[in-house]
Amino acid sequence: MYSSDFGKDFLWGVATAAAQIEGAANSYGKGPSIWDTFSKRPGKTKKGHNPSEACDFYHRYKEDIALVKTLGFNVFRFSIAWSRIFPLGNAVLNQEGVSFYHNVIDECLKRGVTPMITLYHWDLPEALSKEGGWTAFAINSAFNEYALFCAKEYGNKVKHWIVINEPFGFTSLGYMLGVHAPGQTGVSNFFDAALHTAIAQADGAKILRAEVKDAIIGTAFSCSEIIPYTQSGQDLLAAKRVDALMNRFFLEPVLGMGFPTAEWDVLEKFAVTHSTWRHQERMKFDFDFIGIQNYFPLVIKYNAFVPVVQAWEVKAKNRRVPHTVMGWEINADSFYRIIKQFAAYPEVKNIMITENGAAFHDKVIDGKIDDPERTEYFKAYLAAMLRAKNEGVNVTGYLAWTLMDNFEWAEGYQARFGIVHNDFKTQQRTIKQSGYWWQDFLSK
Ligand code: BGC
C-alpha cells in the first residue's frame, strides 16, 4: 500500500495546534489563553507542565515546515492562537501576532505545502474566559469578530479552513469534567458551552464562506465507535446515550437535524430549556468537508451510579486488548466502522480524517528513534480507511496526528504522538522510524 492507491488528489498532511507547539506563550504581545492559566494551577497537568515553551515553533517554524515537506506531506494544518491576534479576546489587535501567521503561511506556500487553518483549537483568550467563556452568549459575537478578522486577513492566501476542533472534546473535558481548561464542571456549564459552540461552528463557517473566495470549509469532530459491553437492554441503551453525546451531538445540528434529543430525556430537557429549536437554522451549514478525528472505540456498560449518562467505560486494559500509552484501544476495524457511520448521513458528502495517531514509549536504538508500534498503527488505520474509500465513501484526505511530540494538554510533555521526536531541553527534532515510513509511503 502506497499513497498513490488513494488517488492523486488525495490530501496528505500533518495536524498541529498552536498551544501544543508554538511556545512564546507570554511574549510578542500574546495575551494569556485558558491553557496558560489552567496549567499553572496545581495538579491540573502531569508534572505541572505548561505550554509556555512547547516546541518553540514560534521561532522554528521555518525548519518545521521544511520537515513537513521533507517527509512528503502536502498539507500543514495549524491553528491560530486567538489571544496572539487579540490578546484580550477582541478589540485590541496585536500586529506582531498577525504577522507571525502570515510568515507561517508564506513559508508553507514557498515550500509548496498547502496551509490549513483551524480557527479554534481550545486556547480561548483568558480575558474572555473571565467573562464566562463558552458558557456566555457574548462569546458568539467575540468569536465572529475573530473569525471575520482571520478570514479577511488570511483568506487571499489560505483556502482550507477548519472552524472548530472537536467541539465535544473541549466542552466535555473543559466545562463538564473539569480536567481540561478552563476546569469548569457540571452538566449545566456543558450544555451552555455546547450550544454556543454549535452556533459558533456554523457562524464561523458562514463568515468564511462570505469572505474567502474559493474557500474549502470544514469543521473537525471527535468520534468513537460505541460498542455495548453486552447485548442486554440496559447496556444497549447506555451505549446509545453515549453515541448520541459523542458522535451525534455536534454533527446533527450542522446537518439541520437539531440536537439528537429523541432517545434521551436529559437531552430533551436541554433542548427545551435552551429552546434549541430557535437556533436550528443558525447551527446549520453545508460544509465542504466533515473532518473526523478518531483515536479509540469505547466499550460501554450500564452503570446506575454514574450521574446523567448512567454509563461506564470498560477500559481496554481491563479487556486485555492492545492499547496505546494513553490506554486507548488500537482497533483499525473500528476506525473503518466509524467512518462508515459518519458517511451514512446523506448530507455528509465529503469526509476528511483531520486527525488520527497514537502515543507510545519510543525507544532509542543505535541513535535511531524506534517506534514500530506507531508504524504498524498507521499501516492498519490507513488500510481501514482505504477499505472504506474503495467501498465508495468519499474520503478526500488524511492528516496524521502529529508532526512532532508536543504539549499533550493535561498529559503535559509525557505522551508522545509525534512522527518526529522532540527533545524538549534542546528542541532538537529527530525523525522517528515511523516518520521515515511515512516518507517512503508518500513517495510512491
Ligand atoms: C486533539 C489534539 C490532541 C489529540 C491527542 C485530539 O483530541 O485535537 O489536540 O493532542 O487528540 O490527544
mmCIF file of C-alpha atoms in Angstrom, residues 51-304:
data_model
loop_
_atom_site.group_PDB
_atom_site.id
_atom_site.type_symbol
_atom_site.label_atom_id
_atom_site.label_comp_id
_atom_site.label_asym_id
_atom_site.label_seq_id
_atom_site.Cartn_x
_atom_site.Cartn_y
_atom_site.Cartn_z
ATOM 1 C CA PRO A 51 2.674 25.319 27.178
ATOM 2 C CA SER A 52 4.916 28.359 27.654
ATOM 3 C CA GLU A 53 7.771 26.867 25.620
ATOM 4 C CA ALA A 54 6.251 23.793 23.959
ATOM 5 C CA CYS A 55 8.187 23.024 20.735
ATOM 6 C CA ASP A 56 9.253 26.643 20.250
ATOM 7 C CA PHE A 57 7.582 26.512 16.840
ATOM 8 C CA TYR A 58 7.263 30.290 17.100
ATOM 9 C CA HIS A 59 10.992 30.587 16.418
ATOM 10 C CA ARG A 60 11.459 27.361 14.479
ATOM 11 C CA TYR A 61 8.527 27.343 12.081
ATOM 12 C CA LYS A 62 10.792 27.522 9.028
ATOM 13 C CA GLU A 63 12.680 24.329 9.914
ATOM 14 C CA ASP A 64 9.455 22.591 10.931
ATOM 15 C CA ILE A 65 7.663 23.408 7.705
ATOM 16 C CA ALA A 66 10.760 22.266 5.820
ATOM 17 C CA LEU A 67 10.430 18.989 7.722
ATOM 18 C CA VAL A 68 6.791 18.613 6.653
ATOM 19 C CA LYS A 69 7.999 18.935 3.075
ATOM 20 C CA THR A 70 10.938 16.564 3.571
ATOM 21 C CA LEU A 71 8.571 13.899 4.866
ATOM 22 C CA GLY A 72 6.490 14.329 1.728
ATOM 23 C CA PHE A 73 3.216 15.741 3.122
ATOM 24 C CA ASN A 74 1.343 18.282 1.050
ATOM 25 C CA VAL A 75 -0.796 19.833 3.821
ATOM 26 C CA PHE A 76 0.189 21.522 7.065
ATOM 27 C CA ARG A 77 -2.693 22.005 9.479
ATOM 28 C CA PHE A 78 -2.092 24.509 12.263
ATOM 29 C CA SER A 79 -4.310 26.633 14.455
ATOM 30 C CA ILE A 80 -4.304 30.322 15.216
ATOM 31 C CA ALA A 81 -3.888 31.274 18.850
ATOM 32 C CA TRP A 82 -6.791 33.667 19.245
ATOM 33 C CA SER A 83 -5.003 35.563 22.044
ATOM 34 C CA ARG A 84 -1.923 36.103 19.871
ATOM 35 C CA ILE A 85 -4.083 38.117 17.491
ATOM 36 C CA PHE A 86 -6.460 39.620 20.035
ATOM 37 C CA PRO A 87 -4.656 39.480 23.424
ATOM 38 C CA LEU A 88 -7.871 40.425 25.236
ATOM 39 C CA GLY A 89 -10.155 38.365 23.031
ATOM 40 C CA ASN A 90 -11.385 41.197 20.854
ATOM 41 C CA ALA A 91 -10.966 44.884 20.039
ATOM 42 C CA VAL A 92 -7.217 45.347 20.689
ATOM 43 C CA LEU A 93 -5.123 43.904 17.875
ATOM 44 C CA ASN A 94 -1.561 42.566 18.229
ATOM 45 C CA GLN A 95 0.070 43.243 14.887
ATOM 46 C CA GLU A 96 3.080 41.099 15.724
ATOM 47 C CA GLY A 97 0.822 38.085 16.150
ATOM 48 C CA VAL A 98 -0.925 38.842 12.865
ATOM 49 C CA SER A 99 2.448 38.932 11.102
ATOM 50 C CA PHE A 100 3.550 35.647 12.647
ATOM 51 C CA TYR A 101 0.757 33.712 10.927
ATOM 52 C CA HIS A 102 1.499 35.489 7.644
ATOM 53 C CA ASN A 103 5.046 34.216 7.983
ATOM 54 C CA VAL A 104 3.881 30.662 8.659
ATOM 55 C CA ILE A 105 1.504 30.759 5.690
ATOM 56 C CA ASP A 106 4.122 32.270 3.378
ATOM 57 C CA GLU A 107 6.640 29.637 4.410
ATOM 58 C CA CYS A 108 4.140 26.869 3.580
ATOM 59 C CA LEU A 109 3.373 28.400 0.208
ATOM 60 C CA LYS A 110 7.050 28.884 -0.547
ATOM 61 C CA ARG A 111 7.645 25.182 0.096
ATOM 62 C CA GLY A 112 4.630 24.031 -1.886
ATOM 63 C CA VAL A 113 2.746 22.884 1.220
ATOM 64 C CA THR A 114 -0.956 23.761 1.473
ATOM 65 C CA PRO A 115 -1.728 25.654 4.701
ATOM 66 C CA MET A 116 -4.895 24.595 6.506
ATOM 67 C CA ILE A 117 -6.031 26.830 9.356
ATOM 68 C CA THR A 118 -8.030 25.757 12.392
ATOM 69 C CA LEU A 119 -9.691 28.832 13.858
ATOM 70 C CA TYR A 120 -10.247 27.382 17.317
ATOM 71 C CA HIS A 121 -8.199 24.602 18.858
ATOM 72 C CA TRP A 122 -9.037 25.023 22.558
ATOM 73 C CA ASP A 123 -6.903 28.020 23.603
ATOM 74 C CA LEU A 124 -9.571 30.570 24.440
ATOM 75 C CA PRO A 125 -8.242 34.002 25.477
ATOM 76 C CA GLU A 126 -8.235 34.122 29.274
ATOM 77 C CA ALA A 127 -9.846 37.578 29.159
ATOM 78 C CA LEU A 128 -12.945 36.059 27.522
ATOM 79 C CA SER A 129 -12.971 33.150 29.925
ATOM 80 C CA LYS A 130 -13.226 35.622 32.798
ATOM 81 C CA GLU A 131 -16.461 36.826 31.221
ATOM 82 C CA GLY A 132 -17.874 33.308 31.104
ATOM 83 C CA GLY A 133 -16.040 31.937 28.067
ATOM 84 C CA TRP A 134 -18.038 29.425 26.083
ATOM 85 C CA THR A 135 -20.805 29.372 28.681
ATOM 86 C CA ALA A 136 -21.694 33.013 27.953
ATOM 87 C CA PHE A 137 -23.774 34.079 24.974
ATOM 88 C CA ALA A 138 -21.353 37.009 24.408
ATOM 89 C CA ILE A 139 -18.761 34.505 23.196
ATOM 90 C CA ASN A 140 -20.568 34.278 19.881
ATOM 91 C CA SER A 141 -20.042 37.911 18.912
ATOM 92 C CA ALA A 142 -16.401 37.774 20.068
ATOM 93 C CA PHE A 143 -15.796 34.601 18.056
ATOM 94 C CA ASN A 144 -17.438 36.061 14.973
ATOM 95 C CA GLU A 145 -15.299 39.169 15.184
ATOM 96 C CA TYR A 146 -12.185 36.989 15.434
ATOM 97 C CA ALA A 147 -13.308 34.733 12.561
ATOM 98 C CA LEU A 148 -14.082 37.734 10.368
ATOM 99 C CA PHE A 149 -10.680 39.212 11.056
ATOM 100 C CA CYS A 150 -8.860 35.978 10.164
ATOM 101 C CA ALA A 151 -10.931 35.439 7.033
ATOM 102 C CA LYS A 152 -10.211 38.944 5.744
ATOM 103 C CA GLU A 153 -6.564 38.894 6.760
ATOM 104 C CA TYR A 154 -5.514 35.461 5.510
ATOM 105 C CA GLY A 155 -8.290 34.475 3.107
ATOM 106 C CA ASN A 156 -6.498 35.521 -0.055
ATOM 107 C CA LYS A 157 -3.673 33.074 0.734
ATOM 108 C CA VAL A 158 -5.401 30.280 2.654
ATOM 109 C CA LYS A 159 -8.274 28.314 1.128
ATOM 110 C CA HIS A 160 -8.556 25.357 3.551
ATOM 111 C CA TRP A 161 -10.224 26.117 6.857
ATOM 112 C CA ILE A 162 -11.444 24.187 9.878
ATOM 113 C CA VAL A 163 -13.739 26.208 12.110
ATOM 114 C CA ILE A 164 -13.596 24.337 15.425
ATOM 115 C CA ASN A 165 -11.533 21.436 16.649
ATOM 116 C CA GLU A 166 -13.580 18.783 18.452
ATOM 117 C CA PRO A 167 -16.498 20.673 19.964
ATOM 118 C CA PHE A 168 -17.364 17.674 22.130
ATOM 119 C CA GLY A 169 -13.761 17.285 23.290
ATOM 120 C CA PHE A 170 -13.266 20.692 24.808
ATOM 121 C CA THR A 171 -16.810 21.312 26.019
ATOM 122 C CA SER A 172 -16.965 17.985 27.865
ATOM 123 C CA LEU A 173 -13.405 17.911 29.241
ATOM 124 C CA GLY A 174 -13.241 21.633 29.976
ATOM 125 C CA TYR A 175 -16.760 22.543 31.077
ATOM 126 C CA MET A 176 -18.289 19.315 32.406
ATOM 127 C CA LEU A 177 -15.440 17.179 33.781
ATOM 128 C CA GLY A 178 -13.024 19.998 34.601
ATOM 129 C CA VAL A 179 -9.940 18.052 33.517
ATOM 130 C CA HIS A 180 -9.093 20.446 30.703
ATOM 131 C CA ALA A 181 -9.062 24.254 30.663
ATOM 132 C CA PRO A 182 -10.874 26.207 31.964
ATOM 133 C CA GLY A 183 -11.555 23.463 34.529
ATOM 134 C CA GLN A 184 -15.281 24.044 34.972
ATOM 135 C CA THR A 185 -17.631 21.277 35.951
ATOM 136 C CA GLY A 186 -21.282 20.372 35.740
ATOM 137 C CA VAL A 187 -23.872 19.472 33.195
ATOM 138 C CA SER A 188 -25.301 22.946 33.064
ATOM 139 C CA ASN A 189 -21.951 24.528 32.110
ATOM 140 C CA PHE A 190 -21.506 21.830 29.497
ATOM 141 C CA PHE A 191 -24.878 22.444 27.888
ATOM 142 C CA ASP A 192 -24.382 26.226 27.845
ATOM 143 C CA ALA A 193 -20.925 25.824 26.292
ATOM 144 C CA ALA A 194 -22.217 23.247 23.827
ATOM 145 C CA LEU A 195 -24.985 25.468 22.490
ATOM 146 C CA HIS A 196 -22.671 28.439 21.967
ATOM 147 C CA THR A 197 -20.066 26.215 20.347
ATOM 148 C CA ALA A 198 -22.607 24.726 17.956
ATOM 149 C CA ILE A 199 -23.645 28.243 16.987
ATOM 150 C CA ALA A 200 -20.030 29.426 16.604
ATOM 151 C CA GLN A 201 -19.228 26.479 14.386
ATOM 152 C CA ALA A 202 -21.826 27.458 11.801
ATOM 153 C CA ASP A 203 -21.416 31.224 12.226
ATOM 154 C CA GLY A 204 -17.674 30.918 11.630
ATOM 155 C CA ALA A 205 -18.257 28.829 8.523
ATOM 156 C CA LYS A 206 -20.749 31.340 7.125
ATOM 157 C CA ILE A 207 -18.275 34.170 7.692
ATOM 158 C CA LEU A 208 -15.559 32.231 5.871
ATOM 159 C CA ARG A 209 -17.957 31.475 3.013
ATOM 160 C CA ALA A 210 -18.816 35.147 2.636
ATOM 161 C CA GLU A 211 -15.265 36.458 2.897
ATOM 162 C CA VAL A 212 -12.968 33.876 1.343
ATOM 163 C CA LYS A 213 -13.199 33.292 -2.364
ATOM 164 C CA ASP A 214 -12.959 29.576 -3.259
ATOM 165 C CA ALA A 215 -12.748 28.553 0.394
ATOM 166 C CA ILE A 216 -12.876 24.861 1.284
ATOM 167 C CA ILE A 217 -14.509 24.850 4.691
ATOM 168 C CA GLY A 218 -14.701 22.063 7.219
ATOM 169 C CA THR A 219 -15.028 21.511 10.921
ATOM 170 C CA ALA A 220 -13.498 18.688 12.964
ATOM 171 C CA PHE A 221 -15.468 16.245 15.109
ATOM 172 C CA SER A 222 -14.077 13.732 17.544
ATOM 173 C CA CYS A 223 -15.682 10.350 17.102
ATOM 174 C CA SER A 224 -15.557 6.889 18.618
ATOM 175 C CA GLU A 225 -17.401 3.744 17.724
ATOM 176 C CA ILE A 226 -19.538 2.904 20.747
ATOM 177 C CA ILE A 227 -19.740 -0.804 21.455
ATOM 178 C CA PRO A 228 -22.189 -2.126 24.076
ATOM 179 C CA TYR A 229 -20.476 -4.403 26.597
ATOM 180 C CA THR A 230 -23.265 -6.964 26.375
ATOM 181 C CA GLN A 231 -26.462 -7.219 24.377
ATOM 182 C CA SER A 232 -28.571 -6.585 27.484
ATOM 183 C CA GLY A 233 -31.207 -3.900 27.088
ATOM 184 C CA GLN A 234 -29.535 -1.661 29.669
ATOM 185 C CA ASP A 235 -26.103 -1.844 28.059
ATOM 186 C CA LEU A 236 -27.608 -1.205 24.643
ATOM 187 C CA LEU A 237 -29.409 1.890 25.899
ATOM 188 C CA ALA A 238 -26.306 3.139 27.733
ATOM 189 C CA ALA A 239 -24.287 2.748 24.511
ATOM 190 C CA LYS A 240 -26.960 4.640 22.606
ATOM 191 C CA ARG A 241 -26.778 7.575 25.032
ATOM 192 C CA VAL A 242 -23.003 7.770 24.765
ATOM 193 C CA ASP A 243 -23.221 7.575 20.974
ATOM 194 C CA ALA A 244 -25.730 10.435 20.940
ATOM 195 C CA LEU A 245 -23.375 12.536 23.032
ATOM 196 C CA MET A 246 -20.028 11.684 21.481
ATOM 197 C CA ASN A 247 -20.854 11.184 17.818
ATOM 198 C CA ARG A 248 -24.160 12.850 17.031
ATOM 199 C CA PHE A 249 -24.494 15.806 19.377
ATOM 200 C CA PHE A 250 -22.468 18.336 17.375
ATOM 201 C CA LEU A 251 -22.812 16.799 13.917
ATOM 202 C CA GLU A 252 -26.590 16.603 13.618
ATOM 203 C CA PRO A 253 -27.273 20.332 14.252
ATOM 204 C CA VAL A 254 -24.838 21.130 11.420
ATOM 205 C CA LEU A 255 -26.827 18.866 9.110
ATOM 206 C CA GLY A 256 -30.036 20.661 10.029
ATOM 207 C CA MET A 257 -31.346 17.875 12.271
ATOM 208 C CA GLY A 258 -31.048 19.751 15.544
ATOM 209 C CA PHE A 259 -29.625 18.084 18.660
ATOM 210 C CA PRO A 260 -30.337 14.328 18.955
ATOM 211 C CA THR A 261 -32.884 14.669 21.726
ATOM 212 C CA ALA A 262 -35.378 11.970 20.880
ATOM 213 C CA GLU A 263 -33.990 8.991 22.735
ATOM 214 C CA TRP A 264 -32.826 10.553 25.943
ATOM 215 C CA ASP A 265 -34.782 12.680 28.406
ATOM 216 C CA VAL A 266 -31.680 14.590 29.560
ATOM 217 C CA LEU A 267 -31.043 15.869 26.046
ATOM 218 C CA GLU A 268 -34.723 16.548 25.607
ATOM 219 C CA LYS A 269 -34.672 18.716 28.730
ATOM 220 C CA PHE A 270 -31.587 20.579 27.491
ATOM 221 C CA ALA A 271 -33.297 21.251 24.178
ATOM 222 C CA VAL A 272 -36.387 22.586 25.927
ATOM 223 C CA THR A 273 -34.612 24.801 28.481
ATOM 224 C CA HIS A 274 -32.295 26.241 25.837
ATOM 225 C CA SER A 275 -35.024 26.436 23.190
ATOM 226 C CA THR A 276 -32.549 24.915 20.794
ATOM 227 C CA TRP A 277 -35.167 24.758 18.020
ATOM 228 C CA ARG A 278 -34.873 28.559 17.849
ATOM 229 C CA HIS A 279 -31.234 28.168 16.796
ATOM 230 C CA GLN A 280 -31.751 25.294 14.407
ATOM 231 C CA GLU A 281 -31.254 27.364 11.236
ATOM 232 C CA ARG A 282 -28.273 29.173 12.716
ATOM 233 C CA MET A 283 -26.461 25.935 13.663
ATOM 234 C CA LYS A 284 -26.758 24.558 10.166
ATOM 235 C CA PHE A 285 -24.072 24.795 7.482
ATOM 236 C CA ASP A 286 -23.317 22.959 4.284
ATOM 237 C CA PHE A 287 -19.675 22.159 4.974
ATOM 238 C CA ASP A 288 -17.368 21.321 2.080
ATOM 239 C CA PHE A 289 -15.933 18.552 4.207
ATOM 240 C CA ILE A 290 -16.678 16.965 7.536
ATOM 241 C CA GLY A 291 -13.492 16.402 9.499
ATOM 242 C CA ILE A 292 -13.421 13.332 11.696
ATOM 243 C CA GLN A 293 -10.815 12.555 14.317
ATOM 244 C CA ASN A 294 -10.643 9.079 15.713
ATOM 245 C CA TYR A 295 -8.400 7.677 18.399
ATOM 246 C CA PHE A 296 -10.303 4.804 20.006
ATOM 247 C CA PRO A 297 -13.583 2.927 20.225
ATOM 248 C CA LEU A 298 -15.366 2.766 23.567
ATOM 249 C CA VAL A 299 -16.951 -0.281 25.164
ATOM 250 C CA ILE A 300 -19.862 0.902 27.275
ATOM 251 C CA LYS A 301 -21.737 -0.695 30.123
ATOM 252 C CA TYR A 302 -24.773 0.490 32.055
ATOM 253 C CA ASN A 303 -23.952 1.924 35.469
ATOM 254 C CA ALA A 304 -26.662 3.437 37.646
#
